[in-house]
CSV table of C-alpha atoms and ligand atoms in Angstrom, one decimal:
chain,number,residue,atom,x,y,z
A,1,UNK,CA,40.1,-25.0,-50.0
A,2,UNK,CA,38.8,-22.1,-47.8
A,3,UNK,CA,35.4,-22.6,-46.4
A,4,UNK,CA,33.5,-19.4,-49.3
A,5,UNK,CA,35.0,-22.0,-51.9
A,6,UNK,CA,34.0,-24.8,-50.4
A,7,UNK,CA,30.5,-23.5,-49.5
A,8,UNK,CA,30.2,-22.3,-53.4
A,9,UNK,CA,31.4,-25.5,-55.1
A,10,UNK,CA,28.4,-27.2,-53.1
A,11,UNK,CA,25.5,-24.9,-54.0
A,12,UNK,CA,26.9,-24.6,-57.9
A,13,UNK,CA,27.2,-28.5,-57.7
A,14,UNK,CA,23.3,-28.8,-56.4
A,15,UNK,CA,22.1,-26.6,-59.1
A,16,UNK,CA,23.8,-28.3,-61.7
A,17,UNK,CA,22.6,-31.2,-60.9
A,18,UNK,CA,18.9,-30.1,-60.4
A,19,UNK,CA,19.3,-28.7,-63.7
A,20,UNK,CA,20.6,-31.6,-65.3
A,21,UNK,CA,18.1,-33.8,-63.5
A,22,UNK,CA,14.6,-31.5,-64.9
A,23,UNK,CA,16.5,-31.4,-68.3
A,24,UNK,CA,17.5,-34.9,-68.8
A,25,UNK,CA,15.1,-36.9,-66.5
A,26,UNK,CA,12.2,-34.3,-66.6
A,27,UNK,CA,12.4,-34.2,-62.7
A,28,UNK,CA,11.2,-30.5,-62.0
A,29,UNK,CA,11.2,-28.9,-58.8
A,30,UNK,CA,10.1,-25.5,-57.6
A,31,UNK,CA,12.4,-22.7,-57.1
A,32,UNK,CA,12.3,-22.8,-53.6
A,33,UNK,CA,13.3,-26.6,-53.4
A,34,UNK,CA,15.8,-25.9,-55.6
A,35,UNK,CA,16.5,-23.2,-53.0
A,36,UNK,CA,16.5,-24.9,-50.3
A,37,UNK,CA,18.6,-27.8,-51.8
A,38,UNK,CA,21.4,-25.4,-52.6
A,39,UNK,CA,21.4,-23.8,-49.6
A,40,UNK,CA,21.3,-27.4,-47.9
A,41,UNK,CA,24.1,-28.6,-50.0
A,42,UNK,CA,26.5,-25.4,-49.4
A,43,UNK,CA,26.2,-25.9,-46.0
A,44,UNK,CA,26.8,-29.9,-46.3
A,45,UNK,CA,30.2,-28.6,-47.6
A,46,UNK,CA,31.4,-27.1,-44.9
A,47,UNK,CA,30.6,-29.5,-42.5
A,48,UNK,CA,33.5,-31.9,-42.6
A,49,UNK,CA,35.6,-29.0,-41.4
A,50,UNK,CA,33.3,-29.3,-38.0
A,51,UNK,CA,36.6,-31.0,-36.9
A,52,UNK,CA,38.7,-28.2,-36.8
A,53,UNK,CA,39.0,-27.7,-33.4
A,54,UNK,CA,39.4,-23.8,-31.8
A,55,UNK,CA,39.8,-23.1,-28.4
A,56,UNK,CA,35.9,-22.5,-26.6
A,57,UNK,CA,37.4,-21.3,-23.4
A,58,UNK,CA,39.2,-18.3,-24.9
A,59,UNK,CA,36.3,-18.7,-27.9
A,60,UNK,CA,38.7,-18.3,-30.8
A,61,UNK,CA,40.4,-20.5,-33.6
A,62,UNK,CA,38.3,-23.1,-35.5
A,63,UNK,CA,37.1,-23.4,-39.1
A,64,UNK,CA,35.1,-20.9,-41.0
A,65,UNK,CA,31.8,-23.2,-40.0
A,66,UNK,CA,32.9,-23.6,-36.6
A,67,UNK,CA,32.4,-20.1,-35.9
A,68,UNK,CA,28.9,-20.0,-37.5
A,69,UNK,CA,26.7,-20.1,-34.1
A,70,UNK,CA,29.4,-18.7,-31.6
A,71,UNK,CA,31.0,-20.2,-29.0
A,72,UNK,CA,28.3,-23.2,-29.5
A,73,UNK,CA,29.5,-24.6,-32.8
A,74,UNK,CA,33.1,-24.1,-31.2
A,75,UNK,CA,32.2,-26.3,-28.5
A,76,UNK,CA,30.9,-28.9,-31.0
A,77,UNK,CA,33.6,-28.8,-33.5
A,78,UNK,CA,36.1,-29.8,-30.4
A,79,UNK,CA,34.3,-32.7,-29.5
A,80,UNK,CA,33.9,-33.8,-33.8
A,81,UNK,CA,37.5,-33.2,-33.6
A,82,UNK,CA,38.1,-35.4,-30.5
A,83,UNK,CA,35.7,-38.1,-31.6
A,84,UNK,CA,36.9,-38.5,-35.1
A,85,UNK,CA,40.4,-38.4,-33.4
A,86,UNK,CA,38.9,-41.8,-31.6
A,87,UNK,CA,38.1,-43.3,-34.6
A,88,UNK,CA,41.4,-42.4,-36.5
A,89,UNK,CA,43.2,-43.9,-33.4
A,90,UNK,CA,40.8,-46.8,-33.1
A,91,UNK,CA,41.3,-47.5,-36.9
A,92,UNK,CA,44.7,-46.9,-37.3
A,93,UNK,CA,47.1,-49.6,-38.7
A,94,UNK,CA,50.7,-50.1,-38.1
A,95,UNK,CA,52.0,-47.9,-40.8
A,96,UNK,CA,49.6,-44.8,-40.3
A,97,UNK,CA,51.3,-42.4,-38.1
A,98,UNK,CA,50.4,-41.5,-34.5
A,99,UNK,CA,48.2,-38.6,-34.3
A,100,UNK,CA,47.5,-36.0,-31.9
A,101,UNK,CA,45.2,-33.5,-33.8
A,102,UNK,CA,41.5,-35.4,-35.5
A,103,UNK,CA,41.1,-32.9,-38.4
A,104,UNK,CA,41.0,-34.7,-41.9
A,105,UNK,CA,40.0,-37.8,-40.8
A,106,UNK,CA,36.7,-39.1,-40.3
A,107,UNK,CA,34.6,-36.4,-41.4
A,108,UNK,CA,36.5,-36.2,-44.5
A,109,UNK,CA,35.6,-39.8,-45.6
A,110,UNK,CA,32.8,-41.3,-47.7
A,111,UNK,CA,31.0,-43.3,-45.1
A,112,UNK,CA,30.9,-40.2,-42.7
A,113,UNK,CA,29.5,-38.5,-45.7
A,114,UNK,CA,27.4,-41.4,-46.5
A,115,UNK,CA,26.0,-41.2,-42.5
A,116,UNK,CA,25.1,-37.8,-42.3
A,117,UNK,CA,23.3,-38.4,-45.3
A,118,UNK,CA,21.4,-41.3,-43.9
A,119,UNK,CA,20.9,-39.2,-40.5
A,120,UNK,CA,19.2,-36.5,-41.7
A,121,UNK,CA,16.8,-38.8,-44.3
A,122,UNK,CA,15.8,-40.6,-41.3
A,123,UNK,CA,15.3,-37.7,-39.1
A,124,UNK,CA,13.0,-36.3,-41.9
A,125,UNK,CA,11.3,-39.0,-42.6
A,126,UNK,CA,10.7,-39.5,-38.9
A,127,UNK,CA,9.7,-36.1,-37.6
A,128,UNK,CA,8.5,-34.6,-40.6
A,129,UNK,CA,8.7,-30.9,-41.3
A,130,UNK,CA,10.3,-30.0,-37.4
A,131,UNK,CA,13.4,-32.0,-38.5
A,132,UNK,CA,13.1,-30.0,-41.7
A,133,UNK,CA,13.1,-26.9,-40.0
A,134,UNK,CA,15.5,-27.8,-37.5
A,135,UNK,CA,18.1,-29.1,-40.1
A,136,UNK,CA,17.4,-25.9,-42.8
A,137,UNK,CA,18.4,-23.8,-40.1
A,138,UNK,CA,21.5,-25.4,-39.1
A,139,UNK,CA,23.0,-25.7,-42.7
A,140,UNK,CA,21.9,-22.1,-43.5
A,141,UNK,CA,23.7,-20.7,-40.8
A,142,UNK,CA,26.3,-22.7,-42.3
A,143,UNK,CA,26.1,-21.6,-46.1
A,144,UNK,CA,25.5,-18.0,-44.9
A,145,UNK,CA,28.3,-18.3,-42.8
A,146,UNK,CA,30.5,-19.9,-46.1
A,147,UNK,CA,29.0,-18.1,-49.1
A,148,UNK,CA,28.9,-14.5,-47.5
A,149,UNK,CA,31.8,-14.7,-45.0
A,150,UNK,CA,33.3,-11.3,-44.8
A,151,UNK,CA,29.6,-10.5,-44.2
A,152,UNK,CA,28.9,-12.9,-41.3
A,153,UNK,CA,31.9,-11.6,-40.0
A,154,UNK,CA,31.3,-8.2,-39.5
A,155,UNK,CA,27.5,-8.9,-38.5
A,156,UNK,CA,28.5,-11.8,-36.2
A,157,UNK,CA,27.3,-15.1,-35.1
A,158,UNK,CA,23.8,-13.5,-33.4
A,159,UNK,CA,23.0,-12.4,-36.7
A,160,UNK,CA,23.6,-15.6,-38.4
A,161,UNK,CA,21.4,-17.3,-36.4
A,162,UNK,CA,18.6,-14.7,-36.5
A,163,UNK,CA,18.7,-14.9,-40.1
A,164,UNK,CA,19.2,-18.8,-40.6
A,165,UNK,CA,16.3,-18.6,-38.0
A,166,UNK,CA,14.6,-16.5,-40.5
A,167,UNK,CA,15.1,-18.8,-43.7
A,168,UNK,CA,14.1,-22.0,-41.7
A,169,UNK,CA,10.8,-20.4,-40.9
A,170,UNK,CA,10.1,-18.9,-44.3
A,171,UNK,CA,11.0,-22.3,-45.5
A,172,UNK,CA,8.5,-24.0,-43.2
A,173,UNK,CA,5.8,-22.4,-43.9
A,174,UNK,CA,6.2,-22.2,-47.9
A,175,UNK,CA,7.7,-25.8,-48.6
A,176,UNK,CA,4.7,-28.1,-48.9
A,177,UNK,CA,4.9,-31.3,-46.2
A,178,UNK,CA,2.9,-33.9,-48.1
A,179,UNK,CA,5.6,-35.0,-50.6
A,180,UNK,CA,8.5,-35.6,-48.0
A,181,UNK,CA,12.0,-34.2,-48.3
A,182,UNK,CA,13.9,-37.1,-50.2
A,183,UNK,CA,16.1,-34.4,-51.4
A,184,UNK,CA,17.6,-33.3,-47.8
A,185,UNK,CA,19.4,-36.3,-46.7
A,186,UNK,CA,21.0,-36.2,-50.6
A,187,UNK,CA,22.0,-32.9,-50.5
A,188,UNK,CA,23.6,-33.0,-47.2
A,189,UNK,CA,25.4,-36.3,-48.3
A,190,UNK,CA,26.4,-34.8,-51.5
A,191,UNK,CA,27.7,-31.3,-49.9
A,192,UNK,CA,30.0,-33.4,-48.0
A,193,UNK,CA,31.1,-35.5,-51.2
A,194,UNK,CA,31.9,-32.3,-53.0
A,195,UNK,CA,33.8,-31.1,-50.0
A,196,UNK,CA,36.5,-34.0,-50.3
A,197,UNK,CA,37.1,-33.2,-54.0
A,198,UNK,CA,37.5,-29.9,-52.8
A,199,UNK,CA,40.0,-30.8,-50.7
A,200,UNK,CA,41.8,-33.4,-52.9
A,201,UNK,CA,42.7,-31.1,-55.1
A,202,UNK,CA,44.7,-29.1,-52.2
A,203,UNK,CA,48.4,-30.7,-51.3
A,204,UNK,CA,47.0,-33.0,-48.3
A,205,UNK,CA,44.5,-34.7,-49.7
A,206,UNK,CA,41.8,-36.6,-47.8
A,207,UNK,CA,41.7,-40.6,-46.6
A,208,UNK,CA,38.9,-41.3,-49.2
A,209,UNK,CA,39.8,-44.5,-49.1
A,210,UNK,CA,39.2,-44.9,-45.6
A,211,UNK,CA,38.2,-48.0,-44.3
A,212,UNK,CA,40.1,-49.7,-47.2
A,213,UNK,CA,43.1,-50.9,-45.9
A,214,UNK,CA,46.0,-50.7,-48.3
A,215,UNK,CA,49.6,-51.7,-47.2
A,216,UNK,CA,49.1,-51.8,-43.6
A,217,UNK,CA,47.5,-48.4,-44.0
A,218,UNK,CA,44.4,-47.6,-43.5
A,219,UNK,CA,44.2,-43.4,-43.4
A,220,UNK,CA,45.9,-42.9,-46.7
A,221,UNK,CA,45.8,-39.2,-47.6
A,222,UNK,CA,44.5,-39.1,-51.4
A,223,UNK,CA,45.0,-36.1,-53.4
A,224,UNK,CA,46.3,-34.7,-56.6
A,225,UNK,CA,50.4,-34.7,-56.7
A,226,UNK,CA,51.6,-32.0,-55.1
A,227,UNK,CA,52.7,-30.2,-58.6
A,228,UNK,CA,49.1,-29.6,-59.5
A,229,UNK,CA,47.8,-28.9,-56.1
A,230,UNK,CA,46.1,-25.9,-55.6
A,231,UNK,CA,47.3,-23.6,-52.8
A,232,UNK,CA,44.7,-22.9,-50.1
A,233,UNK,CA,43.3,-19.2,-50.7
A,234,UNK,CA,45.9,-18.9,-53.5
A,235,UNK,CA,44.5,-16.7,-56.8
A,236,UNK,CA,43.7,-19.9,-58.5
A,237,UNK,CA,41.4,-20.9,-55.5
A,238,UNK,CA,40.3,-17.0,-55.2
A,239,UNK,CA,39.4,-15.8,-58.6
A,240,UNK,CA,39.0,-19.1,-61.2
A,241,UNK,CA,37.6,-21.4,-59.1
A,242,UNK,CA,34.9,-19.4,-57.2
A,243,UNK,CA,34.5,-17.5,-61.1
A,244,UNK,CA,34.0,-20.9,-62.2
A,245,UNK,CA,30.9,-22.4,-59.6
A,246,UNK,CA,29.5,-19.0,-59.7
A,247,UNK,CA,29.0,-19.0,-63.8
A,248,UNK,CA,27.7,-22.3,-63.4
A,249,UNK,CA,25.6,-21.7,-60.7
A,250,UNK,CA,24.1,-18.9,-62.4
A,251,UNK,CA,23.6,-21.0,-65.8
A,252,UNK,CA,22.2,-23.7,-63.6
A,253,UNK,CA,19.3,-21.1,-62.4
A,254,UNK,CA,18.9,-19.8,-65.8
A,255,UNK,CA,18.9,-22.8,-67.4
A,256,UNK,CA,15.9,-23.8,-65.3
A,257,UNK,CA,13.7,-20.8,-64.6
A,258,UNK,CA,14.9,-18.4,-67.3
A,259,UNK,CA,15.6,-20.8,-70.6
A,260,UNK,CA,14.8,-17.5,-72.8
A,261,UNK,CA,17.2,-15.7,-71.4
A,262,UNK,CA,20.1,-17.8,-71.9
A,263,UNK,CA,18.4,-18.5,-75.8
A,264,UNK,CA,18.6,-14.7,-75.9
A,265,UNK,CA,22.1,-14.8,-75.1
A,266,UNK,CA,23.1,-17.2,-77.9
A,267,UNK,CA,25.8,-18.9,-75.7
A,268,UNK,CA,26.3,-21.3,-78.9
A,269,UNK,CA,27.7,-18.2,-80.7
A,270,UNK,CA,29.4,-16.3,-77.3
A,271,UNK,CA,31.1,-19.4,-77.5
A,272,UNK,CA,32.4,-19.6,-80.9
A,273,UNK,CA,30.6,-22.5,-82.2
B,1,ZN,ZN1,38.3,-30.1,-45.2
């Protein structure tokens, strides 16, 4: 998927899930943790695409995210793309093929998913609200960058970063620092997650297996078959899927800080029950 879709699936994912945990479990959270979670986990979802690789000399090429902070992120996604190339070349048994290229490989596996994750619960837990800030800001550049692309575009990388600067420093100085953040590491981890499924339902698939080894391979590309595979950017992709995570991202939020409007609505009616 394209990096809008991916950056949408992760922010409808969060709020369905912190709407199913205040509903079922009772776990409330305020709207700007929810907020901030959303925005945390639609960044998390583009991140695995930090390995595609532009070219920072000429500063052009590279994913959606890797344009997010200029030339910068450019620089960074080539050496994410080098290093996961390591790892994929490292790892590699005799039936996965030679590769020149790192894109889909390590950062589009559960553990790297599962590291992140760890990373930035640790960093919270032990610097407190600067790693906060610090790691708010990076993954709304990213989310902005994903969720209002042809935006970002036209305003450019500078004003990205002025405004992600903007939304880390709001969020610093409204987000209460005595509980922890327990939900950061989680939503980064899970952004990621959801960015795999995103991506196994294109015709490459993703080695989410990885480091499984099955037949003398160990980077097998999972996916759906190639019949049913969506095509990246195709009108599937475009319209129902990004109509889809935006309804339920928008019943999510409703569901948890407007329940009367959505009574109001009679969904059980609207949808013929
Ligand atoms: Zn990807």
């Amino acid at each position: 998927m394209m990096g809008p879709s991916h950056a949408l699936s992760g922010a409808s994912v969060w709020l369905a899930g912190s709407w199913a945990l205040d509903h079922f479990a009772g776990y409330g959270q305020s709207p700007l943790a929810v907020a901030v979670g959303a925005t945390v986990c639609a960044g998390g979802a583009l991140l695995p695409d930090l390995d595609l690789s532009g070219k920072v000399t000429r500063n052009q090429g590279g994913a959606t995210v890797a344009r997010t902070f200029g030339v910068f992120s450019l620089f960074v996604a080539e050496v994410v793309e080098k290093v996961s190339l390591g790892v994929y070349t490292a790892t590699k048994l005799s039936r996965d093929p030679r590769r020149t290229n790192g894109h889909r490989t390590f950062t589009h596996t559960l553990p790297f998913a599962g590291l992140v994750g760890w990373g930035t619960t640790t960093l919270c837990a032990s610097y407190g609200k600067w790693a906060v800030v610090a790691i708010v800001f990076l993954m709304a550049g990213l989310a902005l960058r994903g969720l209002f692309d042809e935006w970002a575009e036209r305003a450019g990388w500078l004003i990205v970063t002025l405004a992600s600067g903007a939304i880390a420093w709001f969020t610093a100085a409204n987000l209460p620092g005595d509980r922890g953040y327990p939900m950061l590491g989680m939503a980064v981890g899970v952004g990621c997650v959801v960015h795999l499924l995103g991506d196994m339902i294109t015709k490459n698939g993703v080695p989410i297996l990885w480091p499984i080894p099955i037949g003398r391979r160990m980077w097998r590309m999972v996916g759906v078959p190639n019949g049913m595979a969506v095509r990246v950017g195709g009108k599937t992709e475009t319209l129902v899927l990004r109509s889809l995570f935006t309804l339920v991202a928008v019943l999510a939020v409703a569901g948890m800080f407007a329940p009367h409007v959505l009574r109001n609505l009679d969904l059980e009616k609207w949808a013929g029950g």
